[in-house]
Tab-separated table of C-alpha atoms and ligand atoms in Angstrom:
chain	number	residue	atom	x	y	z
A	153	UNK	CA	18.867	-3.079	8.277
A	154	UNK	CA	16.359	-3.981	10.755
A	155	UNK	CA	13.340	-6.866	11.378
A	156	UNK	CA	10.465	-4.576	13.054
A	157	UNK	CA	8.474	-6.113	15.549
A	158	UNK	CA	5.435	-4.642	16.263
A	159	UNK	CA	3.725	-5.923	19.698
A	160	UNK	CA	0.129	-5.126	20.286
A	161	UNK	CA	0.197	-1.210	18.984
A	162	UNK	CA	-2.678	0.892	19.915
A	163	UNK	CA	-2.646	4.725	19.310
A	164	UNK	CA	-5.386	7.319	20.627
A	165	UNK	CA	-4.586	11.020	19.461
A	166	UNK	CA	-7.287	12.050	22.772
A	167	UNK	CA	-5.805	11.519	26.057
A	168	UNK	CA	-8.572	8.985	27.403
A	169	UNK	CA	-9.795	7.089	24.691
A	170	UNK	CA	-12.937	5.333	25.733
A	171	UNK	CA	-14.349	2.743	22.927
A	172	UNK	CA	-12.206	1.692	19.752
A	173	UNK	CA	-13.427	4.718	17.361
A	174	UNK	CA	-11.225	6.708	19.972
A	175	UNK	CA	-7.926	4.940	18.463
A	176	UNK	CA	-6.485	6.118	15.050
A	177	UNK	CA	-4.846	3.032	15.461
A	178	UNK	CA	-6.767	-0.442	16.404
A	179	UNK	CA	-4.537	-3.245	17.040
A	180	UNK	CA	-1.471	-3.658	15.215
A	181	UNK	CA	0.703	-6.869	16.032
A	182	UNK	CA	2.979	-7.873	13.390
A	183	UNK	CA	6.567	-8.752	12.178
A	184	UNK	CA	8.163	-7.002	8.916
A	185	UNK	CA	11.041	-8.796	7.651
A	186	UNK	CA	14.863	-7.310	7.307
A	187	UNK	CA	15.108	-6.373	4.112
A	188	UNK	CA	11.551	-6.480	2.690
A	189	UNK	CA	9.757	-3.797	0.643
A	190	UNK	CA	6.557	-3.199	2.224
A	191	UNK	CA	3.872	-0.802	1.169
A	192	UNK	CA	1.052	0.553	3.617
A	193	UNK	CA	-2.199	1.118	1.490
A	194	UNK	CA	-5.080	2.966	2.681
A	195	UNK	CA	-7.523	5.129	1.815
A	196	UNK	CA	-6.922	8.705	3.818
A	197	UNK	CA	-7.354	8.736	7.064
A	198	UNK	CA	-6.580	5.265	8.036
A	199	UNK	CA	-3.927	5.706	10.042
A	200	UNK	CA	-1.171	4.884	7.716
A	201	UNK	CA	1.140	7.788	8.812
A	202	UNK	CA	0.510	7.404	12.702
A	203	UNK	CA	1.575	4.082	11.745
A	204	UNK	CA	4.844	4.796	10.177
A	205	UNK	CA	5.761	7.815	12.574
A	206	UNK	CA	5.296	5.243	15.771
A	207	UNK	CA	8.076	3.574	13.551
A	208	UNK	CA	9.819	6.267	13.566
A	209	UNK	CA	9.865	7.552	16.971
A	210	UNK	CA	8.133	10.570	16.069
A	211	UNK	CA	4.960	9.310	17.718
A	212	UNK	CA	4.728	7.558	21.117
A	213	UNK	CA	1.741	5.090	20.928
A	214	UNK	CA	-0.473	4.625	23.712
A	215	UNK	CA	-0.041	0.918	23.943
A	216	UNK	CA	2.383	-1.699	22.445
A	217	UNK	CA	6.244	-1.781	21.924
A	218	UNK	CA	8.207	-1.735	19.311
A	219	UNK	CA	11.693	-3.933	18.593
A	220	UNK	CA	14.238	-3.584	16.233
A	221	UNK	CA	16.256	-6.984	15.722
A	222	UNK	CA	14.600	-7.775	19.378
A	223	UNK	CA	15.752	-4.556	20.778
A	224	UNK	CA	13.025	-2.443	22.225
A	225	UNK	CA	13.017	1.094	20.698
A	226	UNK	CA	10.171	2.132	21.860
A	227	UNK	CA	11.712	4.711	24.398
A	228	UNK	CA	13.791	6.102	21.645
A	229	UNK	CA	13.890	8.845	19.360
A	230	UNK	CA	13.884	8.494	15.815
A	231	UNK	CA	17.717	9.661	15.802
A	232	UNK	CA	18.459	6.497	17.739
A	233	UNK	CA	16.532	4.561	15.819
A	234	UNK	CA	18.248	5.098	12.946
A	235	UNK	CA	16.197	5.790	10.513
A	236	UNK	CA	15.655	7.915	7.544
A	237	UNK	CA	12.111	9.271	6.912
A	238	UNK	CA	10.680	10.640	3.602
A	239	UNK	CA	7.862	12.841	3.855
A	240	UNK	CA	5.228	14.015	1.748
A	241	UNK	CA	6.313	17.976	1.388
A	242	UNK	CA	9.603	18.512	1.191
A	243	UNK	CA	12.141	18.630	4.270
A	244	UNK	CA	15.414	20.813	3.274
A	245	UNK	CA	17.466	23.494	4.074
A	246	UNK	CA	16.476	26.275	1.779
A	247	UNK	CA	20.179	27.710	1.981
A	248	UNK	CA	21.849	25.178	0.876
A	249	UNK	CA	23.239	23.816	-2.278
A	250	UNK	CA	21.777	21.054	-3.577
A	251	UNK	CA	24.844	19.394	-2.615
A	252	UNK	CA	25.108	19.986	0.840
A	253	UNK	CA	21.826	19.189	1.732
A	254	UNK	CA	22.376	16.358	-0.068
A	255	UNK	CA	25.602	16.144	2.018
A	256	UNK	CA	24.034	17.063	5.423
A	257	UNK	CA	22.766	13.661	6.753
A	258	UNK	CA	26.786	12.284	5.973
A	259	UNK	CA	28.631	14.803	7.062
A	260	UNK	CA	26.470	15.057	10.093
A	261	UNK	CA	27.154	11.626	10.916
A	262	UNK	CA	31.417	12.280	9.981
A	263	UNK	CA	31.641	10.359	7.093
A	264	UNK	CA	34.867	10.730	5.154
A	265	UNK	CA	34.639	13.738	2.282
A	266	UNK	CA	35.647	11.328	-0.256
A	267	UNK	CA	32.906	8.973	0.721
A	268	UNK	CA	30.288	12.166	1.035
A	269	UNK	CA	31.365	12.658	-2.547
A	270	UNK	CA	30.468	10.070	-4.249
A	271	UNK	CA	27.540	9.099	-2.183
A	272	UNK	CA	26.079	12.444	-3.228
A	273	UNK	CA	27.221	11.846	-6.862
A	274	UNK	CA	25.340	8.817	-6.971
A	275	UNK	CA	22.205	10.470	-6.192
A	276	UNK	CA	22.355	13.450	-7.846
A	277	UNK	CA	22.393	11.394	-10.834
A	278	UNK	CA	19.269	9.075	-9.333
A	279	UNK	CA	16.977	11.908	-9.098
A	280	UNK	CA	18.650	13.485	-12.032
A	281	UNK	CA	19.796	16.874	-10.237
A	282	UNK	CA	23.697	16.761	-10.951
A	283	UNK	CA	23.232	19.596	-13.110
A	284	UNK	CA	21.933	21.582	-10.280
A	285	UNK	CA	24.301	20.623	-7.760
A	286	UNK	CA	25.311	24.337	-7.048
A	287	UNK	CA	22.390	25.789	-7.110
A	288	UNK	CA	20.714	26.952	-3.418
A	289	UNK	CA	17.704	25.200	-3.080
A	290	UNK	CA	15.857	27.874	-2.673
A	291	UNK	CA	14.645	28.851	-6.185
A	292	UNK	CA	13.587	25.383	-6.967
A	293	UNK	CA	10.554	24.383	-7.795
A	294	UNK	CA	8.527	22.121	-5.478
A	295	UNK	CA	9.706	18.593	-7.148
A	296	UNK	CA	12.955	19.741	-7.212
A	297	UNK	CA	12.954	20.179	-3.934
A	298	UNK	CA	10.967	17.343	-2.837
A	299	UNK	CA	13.516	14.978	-5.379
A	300	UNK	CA	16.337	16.211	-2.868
A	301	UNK	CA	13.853	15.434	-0.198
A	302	UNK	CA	14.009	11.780	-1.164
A	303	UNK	CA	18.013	11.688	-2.254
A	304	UNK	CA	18.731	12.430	1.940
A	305	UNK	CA	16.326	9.742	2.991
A	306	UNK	CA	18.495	7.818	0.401
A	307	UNK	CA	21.577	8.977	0.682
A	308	UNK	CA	23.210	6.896	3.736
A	309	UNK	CA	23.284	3.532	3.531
A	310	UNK	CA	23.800	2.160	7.028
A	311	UNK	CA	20.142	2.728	8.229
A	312	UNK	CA	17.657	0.436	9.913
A	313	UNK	CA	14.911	1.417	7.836
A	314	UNK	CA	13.813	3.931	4.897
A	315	UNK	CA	9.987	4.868	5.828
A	316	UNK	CA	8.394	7.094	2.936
A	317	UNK	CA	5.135	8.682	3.655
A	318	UNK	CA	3.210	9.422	-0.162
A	319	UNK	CA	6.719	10.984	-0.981
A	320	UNK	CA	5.583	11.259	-4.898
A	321	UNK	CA	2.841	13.315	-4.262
A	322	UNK	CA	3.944	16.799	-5.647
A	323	UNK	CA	6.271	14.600	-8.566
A	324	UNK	CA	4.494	14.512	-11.722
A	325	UNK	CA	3.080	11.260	-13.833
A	326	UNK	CA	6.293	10.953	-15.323
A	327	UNK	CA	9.291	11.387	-12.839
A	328	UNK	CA	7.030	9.437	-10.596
A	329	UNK	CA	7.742	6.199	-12.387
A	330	UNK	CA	11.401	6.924	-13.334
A	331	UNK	CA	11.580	7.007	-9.077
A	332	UNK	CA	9.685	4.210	-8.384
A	333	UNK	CA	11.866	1.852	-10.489
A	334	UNK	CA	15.092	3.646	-8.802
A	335	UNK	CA	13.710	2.944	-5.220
A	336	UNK	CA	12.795	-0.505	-6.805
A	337	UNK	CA	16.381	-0.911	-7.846
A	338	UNK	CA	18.018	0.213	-4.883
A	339	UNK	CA	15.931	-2.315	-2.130
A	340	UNK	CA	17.793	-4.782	-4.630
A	341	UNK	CA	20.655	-3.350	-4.750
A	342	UNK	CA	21.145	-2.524	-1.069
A	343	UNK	CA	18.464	-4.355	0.505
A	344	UNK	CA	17.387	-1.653	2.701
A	345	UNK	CA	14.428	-2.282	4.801
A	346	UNK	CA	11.728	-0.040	2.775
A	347	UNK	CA	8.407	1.275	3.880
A	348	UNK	CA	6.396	3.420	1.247
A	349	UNK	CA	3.173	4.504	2.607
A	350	UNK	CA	0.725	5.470	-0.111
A	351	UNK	CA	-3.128	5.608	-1.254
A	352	UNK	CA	-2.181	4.856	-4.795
A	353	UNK	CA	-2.938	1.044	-5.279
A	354	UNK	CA	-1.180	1.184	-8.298
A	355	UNK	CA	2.531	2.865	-6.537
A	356	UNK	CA	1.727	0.247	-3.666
A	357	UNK	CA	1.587	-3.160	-5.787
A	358	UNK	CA	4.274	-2.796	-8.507
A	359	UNK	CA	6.880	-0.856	-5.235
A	360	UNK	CA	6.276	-3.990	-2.785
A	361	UNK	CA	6.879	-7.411	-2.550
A	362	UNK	CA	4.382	-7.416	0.866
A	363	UNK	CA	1.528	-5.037	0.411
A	364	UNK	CA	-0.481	-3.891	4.148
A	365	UNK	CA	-3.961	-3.052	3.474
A	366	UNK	CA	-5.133	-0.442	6.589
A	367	UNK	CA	-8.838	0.301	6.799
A	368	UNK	CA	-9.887	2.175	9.741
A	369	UNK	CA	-6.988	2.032	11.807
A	370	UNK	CA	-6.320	-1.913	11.081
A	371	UNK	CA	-4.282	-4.072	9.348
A	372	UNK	CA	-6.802	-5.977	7.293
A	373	UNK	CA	-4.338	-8.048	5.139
A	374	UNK	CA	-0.398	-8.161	4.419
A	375	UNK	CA	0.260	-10.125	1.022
A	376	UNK	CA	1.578	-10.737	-1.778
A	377	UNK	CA	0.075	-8.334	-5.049
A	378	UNK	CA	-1.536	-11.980	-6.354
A	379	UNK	CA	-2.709	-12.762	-2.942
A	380	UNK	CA	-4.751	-9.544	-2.487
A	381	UNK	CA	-5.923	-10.125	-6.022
A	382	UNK	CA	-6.643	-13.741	-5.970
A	383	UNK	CA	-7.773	-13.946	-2.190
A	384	UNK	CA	-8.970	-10.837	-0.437
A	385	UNK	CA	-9.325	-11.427	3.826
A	386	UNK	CA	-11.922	-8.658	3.999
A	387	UNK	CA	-14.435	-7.455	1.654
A	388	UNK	CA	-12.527	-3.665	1.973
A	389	UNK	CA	-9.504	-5.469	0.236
A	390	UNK	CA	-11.894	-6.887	-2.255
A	391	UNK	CA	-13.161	-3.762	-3.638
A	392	UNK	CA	-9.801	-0.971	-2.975
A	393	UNK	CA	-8.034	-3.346	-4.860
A	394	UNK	CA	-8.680	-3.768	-8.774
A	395	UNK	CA	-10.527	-1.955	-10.793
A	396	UNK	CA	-13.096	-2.054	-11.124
A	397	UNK	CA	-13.211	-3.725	-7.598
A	398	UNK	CA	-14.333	-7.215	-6.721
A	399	UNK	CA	-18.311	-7.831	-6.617
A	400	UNK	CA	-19.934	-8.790	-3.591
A	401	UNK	CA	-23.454	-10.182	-4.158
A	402	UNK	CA	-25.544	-10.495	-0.223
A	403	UNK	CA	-25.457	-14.467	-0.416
A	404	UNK	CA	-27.589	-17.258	1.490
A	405	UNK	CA	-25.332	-20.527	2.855
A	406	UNK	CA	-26.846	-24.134	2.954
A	407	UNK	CA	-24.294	-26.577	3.261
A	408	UNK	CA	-21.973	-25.997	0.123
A	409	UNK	CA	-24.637	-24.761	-1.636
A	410	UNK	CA	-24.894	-20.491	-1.703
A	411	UNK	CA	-28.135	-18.830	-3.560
A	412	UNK	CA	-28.223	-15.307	-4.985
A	413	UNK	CA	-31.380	-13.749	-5.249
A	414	UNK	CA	-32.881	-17.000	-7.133
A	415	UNK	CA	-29.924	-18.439	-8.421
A	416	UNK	CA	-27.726	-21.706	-6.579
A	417	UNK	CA	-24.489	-21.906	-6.993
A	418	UNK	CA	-22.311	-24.945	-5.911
A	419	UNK	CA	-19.176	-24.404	-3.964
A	420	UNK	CA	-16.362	-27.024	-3.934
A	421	UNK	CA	-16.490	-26.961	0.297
A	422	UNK	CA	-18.526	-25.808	2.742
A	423	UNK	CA	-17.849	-22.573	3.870
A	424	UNK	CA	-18.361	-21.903	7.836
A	425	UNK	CA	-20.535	-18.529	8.489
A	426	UNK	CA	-20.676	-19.289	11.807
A	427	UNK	CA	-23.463	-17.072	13.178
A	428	UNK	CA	-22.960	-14.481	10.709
A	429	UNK	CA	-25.449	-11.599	10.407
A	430	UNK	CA	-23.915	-10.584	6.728
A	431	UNK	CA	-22.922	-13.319	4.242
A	432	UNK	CA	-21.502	-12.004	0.984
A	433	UNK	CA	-20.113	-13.716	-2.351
A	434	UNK	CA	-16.877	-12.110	-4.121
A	435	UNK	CA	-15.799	-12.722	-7.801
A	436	UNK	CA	-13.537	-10.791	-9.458
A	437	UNK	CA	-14.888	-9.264	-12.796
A	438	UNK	CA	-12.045	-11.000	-14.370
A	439	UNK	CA	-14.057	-14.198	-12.995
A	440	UNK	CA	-17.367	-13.849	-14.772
A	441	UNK	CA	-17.935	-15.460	-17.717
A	442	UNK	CA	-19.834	-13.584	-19.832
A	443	UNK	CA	-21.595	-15.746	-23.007
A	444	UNK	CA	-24.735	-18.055	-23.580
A	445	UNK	CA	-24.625	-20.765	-20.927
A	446	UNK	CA	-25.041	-19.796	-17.092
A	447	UNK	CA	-27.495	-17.720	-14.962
A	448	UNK	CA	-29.162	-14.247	-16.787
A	449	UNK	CA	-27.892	-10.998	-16.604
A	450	UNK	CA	-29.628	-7.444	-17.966
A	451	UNK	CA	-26.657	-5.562	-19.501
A	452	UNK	CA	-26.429	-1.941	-18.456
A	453	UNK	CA	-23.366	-0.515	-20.031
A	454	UNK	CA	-20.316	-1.355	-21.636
A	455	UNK	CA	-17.154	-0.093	-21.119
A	456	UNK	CA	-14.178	0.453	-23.831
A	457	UNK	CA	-10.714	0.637	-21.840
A	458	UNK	CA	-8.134	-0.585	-24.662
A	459	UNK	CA	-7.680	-4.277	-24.536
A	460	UNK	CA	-10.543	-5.267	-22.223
A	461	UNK	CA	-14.005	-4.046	-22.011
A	462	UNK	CA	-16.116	-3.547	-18.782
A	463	UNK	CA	-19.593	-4.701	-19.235
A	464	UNK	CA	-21.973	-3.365	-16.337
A	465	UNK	CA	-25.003	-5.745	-15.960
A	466	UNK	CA	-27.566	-6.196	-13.230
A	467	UNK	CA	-27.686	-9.640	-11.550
A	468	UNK	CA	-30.261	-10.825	-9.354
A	469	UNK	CA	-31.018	-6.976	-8.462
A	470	UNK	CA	-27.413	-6.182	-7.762
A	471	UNK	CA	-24.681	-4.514	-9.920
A	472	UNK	CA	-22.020	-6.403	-11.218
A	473	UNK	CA	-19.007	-5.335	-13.692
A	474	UNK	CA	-17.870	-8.068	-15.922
A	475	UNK	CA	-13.977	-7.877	-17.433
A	476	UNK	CA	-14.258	-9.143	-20.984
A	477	UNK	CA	-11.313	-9.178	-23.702
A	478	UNK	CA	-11.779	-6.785	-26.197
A	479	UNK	CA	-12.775	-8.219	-29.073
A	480	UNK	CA	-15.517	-10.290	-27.222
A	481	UNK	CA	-18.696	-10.432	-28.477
A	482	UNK	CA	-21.738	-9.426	-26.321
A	483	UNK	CA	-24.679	-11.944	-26.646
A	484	UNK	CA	-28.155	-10.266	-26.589
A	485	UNK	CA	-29.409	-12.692	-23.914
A	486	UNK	CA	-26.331	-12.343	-22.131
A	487	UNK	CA	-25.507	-15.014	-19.080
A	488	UNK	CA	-22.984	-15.523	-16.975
A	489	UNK	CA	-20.707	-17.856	-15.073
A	490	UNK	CA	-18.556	-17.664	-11.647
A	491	UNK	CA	-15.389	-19.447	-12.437
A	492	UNK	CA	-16.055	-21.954	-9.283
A	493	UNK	CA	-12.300	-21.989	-7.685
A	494	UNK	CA	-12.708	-17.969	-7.981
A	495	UNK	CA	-15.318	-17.710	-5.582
A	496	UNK	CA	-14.147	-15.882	-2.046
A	497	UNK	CA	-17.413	-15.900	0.967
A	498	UNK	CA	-17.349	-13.601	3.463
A	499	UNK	CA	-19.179	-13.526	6.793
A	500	UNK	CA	-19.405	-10.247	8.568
A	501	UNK	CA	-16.844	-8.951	5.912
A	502	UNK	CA	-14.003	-11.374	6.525
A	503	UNK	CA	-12.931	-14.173	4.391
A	504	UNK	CA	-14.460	-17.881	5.431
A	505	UNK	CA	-13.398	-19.705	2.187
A	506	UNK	CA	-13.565	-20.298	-1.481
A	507	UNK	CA	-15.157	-22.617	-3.498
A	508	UNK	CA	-11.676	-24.042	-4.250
B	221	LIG	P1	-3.497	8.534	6.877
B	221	LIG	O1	-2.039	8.825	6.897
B	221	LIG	O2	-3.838	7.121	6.525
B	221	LIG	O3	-4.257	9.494	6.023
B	221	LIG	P2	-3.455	9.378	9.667
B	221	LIG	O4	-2.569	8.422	10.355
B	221	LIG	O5	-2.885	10.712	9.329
B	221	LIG	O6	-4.081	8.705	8.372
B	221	LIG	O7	-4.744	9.631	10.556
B	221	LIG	C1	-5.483	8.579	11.167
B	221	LIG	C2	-6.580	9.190	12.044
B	221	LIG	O8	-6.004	9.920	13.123
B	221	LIG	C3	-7.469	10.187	11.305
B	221	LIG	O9	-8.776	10.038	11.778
B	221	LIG	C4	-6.893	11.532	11.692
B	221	LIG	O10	-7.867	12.524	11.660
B	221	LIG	C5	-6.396	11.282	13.111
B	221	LIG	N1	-5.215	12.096	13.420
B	221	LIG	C6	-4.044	12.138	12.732
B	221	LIG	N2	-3.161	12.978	13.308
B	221	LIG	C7	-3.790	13.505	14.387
B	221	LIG	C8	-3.408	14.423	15.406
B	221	LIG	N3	-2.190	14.988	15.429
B	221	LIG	N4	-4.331	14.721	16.381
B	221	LIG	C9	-5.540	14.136	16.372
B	221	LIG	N5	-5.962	13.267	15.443
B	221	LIG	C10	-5.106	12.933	14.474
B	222	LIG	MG1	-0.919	10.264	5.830
């Protein structure tokens, strides 16, 4: 297992990349622990898999290096890296058994037969294959194959790094979870440095213990699943994460006073916009308070979705979802209330500071 540096990363797919729109990649400068379970989440197109194939070695980038336990690897392949790489379509020999390409990456490397054994054993069982252990791949079906797929990126366990790009695309609903918790299981077990690329907020928050947020070829926040919640750095993180997303009303600053349309609200500090051209405020729906007291609200729609309801209301001109509990009754002259230490203000899109 490995700590990954990455120093100043810049990728350009063109070969003379003039202003930043020419970079799939922006600037990328960051440390991932040894050991940690990161997820990259993105929306596609971001730049999430040039990302984890300059990990790899499969991909050169333009600018930057990249260290391994403070050993530059950026010269080398991905064989000397390493590393074993999941990808979204399955990667397997057709020909083989089940077991042998389960095999291939041990035997390749002359592990002992007895070890091979019950390394494959183990996940044969894991993806829940072991009755199909003779079988040639071949006739499988594609999340058969893409379940062996996954058991060789598993399968050794003296690797710098696991890197999975959306490898659950092709598994259905069910099997998906039942792998999820197994991958979940085995960074615990093994401690394997994991990366698990995916669009799926949902796959990335209850895989990682450090989610990265990419948005057009940046890193716009690493954190923690509460942190993202709680305190999104950019408006992007605000609204890909939750649902429905966070609201962001266009806000005026005076001191720690911010106005909405007609309506003041008091922050508990004064947030710095700087010179600013765009000043947003973010609340979670989960942070309006929907009942009698507050500032008024035109209701729109509500929303049944099991144990909560989503009330859609206008607010000052804007749209704004509200998360109430289910039972909740839903006054006819409905106002509302920003719980105060809930409050995130952006300038430009970026996070300045709370009211708490
Ligand atoms: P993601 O995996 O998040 O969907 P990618 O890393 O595949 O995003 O792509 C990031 C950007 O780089 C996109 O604009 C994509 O079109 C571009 N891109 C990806 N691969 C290539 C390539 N081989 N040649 C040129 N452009 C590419
Ligand atoms: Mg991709």
């Amino acid at each position: 297992m490995a700590k990954i540096s990455l120093e100043h990363i810049r990728h350009a797919y063109g070969p003379t990349p003039k202003s930043e729109k020419d970079y799939a990649l922006k600037e990328v400068h960051h440390e991932w622990n040894d050991g940690g379970a990161y997820a990259l989440l993105g929306p596609s197109g971001c730049g999430k898999t040039t990302l984890l194939n300059i990990i790899s070695g499969l991909l050169r980038p333009s600018e930057g290096r990249i260290l391994f336990d403070g050993l530059d690897v950026t010269n080398l392949s991905t064989q000397r890296r390493n590393i074993a790489q999941v990808f979204q379509f399955p990667v397997i020999y057709d020909t083989m058994t089940v077991y042998d390409n389960l095999a291939f990456p041990l035997r390749n490397r002359h592990v002992p037969e007895a070890e091979v054994d019950s390394r494959v054993r183990e996940i044969l069982e894991m993806i829940d294959l072991t009755g199909w252990a003779k079988r040639t791949a071949r006739g499988l079906t594609a999340d058969q194959k893409q379940k062996i797929s996954l058991g060789r990126g598993l399968v050794r366990n003296d690797v710098n790094a696991i890197l999975f790009d959306e490898p659950l695309t092709v598994i259905d609903p069910h099997m998906k979870w039942v792998l999820r918790s197994q991958l979940k299981r085995l960074h615990k077990q093994f401690g394997f440095t994991m990366v698990y690329v995916t669009h799926d907020q949902t796959e990335a928050l209850t895989f990682a213990d450090k989610v990265v947020v990419m948005y057009e070829g940046e890193i716009v926040q690493i954190g923690t699943p509460v942190e993202l919640f709680e305190r999104p750095s950019h408006t992007f993180v605000g609204y890909f994460i939750g649902s429905p997303g966070m609201n962001l009303l266009p806000a005026k600053v005076a001191g720690n006073t911010v106005t909405v349309g007609d309506q003041t609200i008091t922050l508990a500090a004064v947030p710095n916009v700087g010179a600013a051209s765009k000043v947003e405020l973010g609340i979670r729906p989960e942070f309006v308070r929907l009942g009698r007291e507050g500032m008024p609200v035109n209701i729109v729609k509500v929303e049944d979705i099991g144990r909560q309801k989503i009330v859609r209301a206008r607010f000052e001109g804007h749209s704004v979802a509200i998360v109430v509990p289910e039972d909740s009754e839903i006054p006819a002259e409905a106002r509302v209330t920003f719980e105060p230490t809930k409050i995130n203000m952006y300038a430009d899109s970026w996070r300045i500071g709370t009211g708490g």
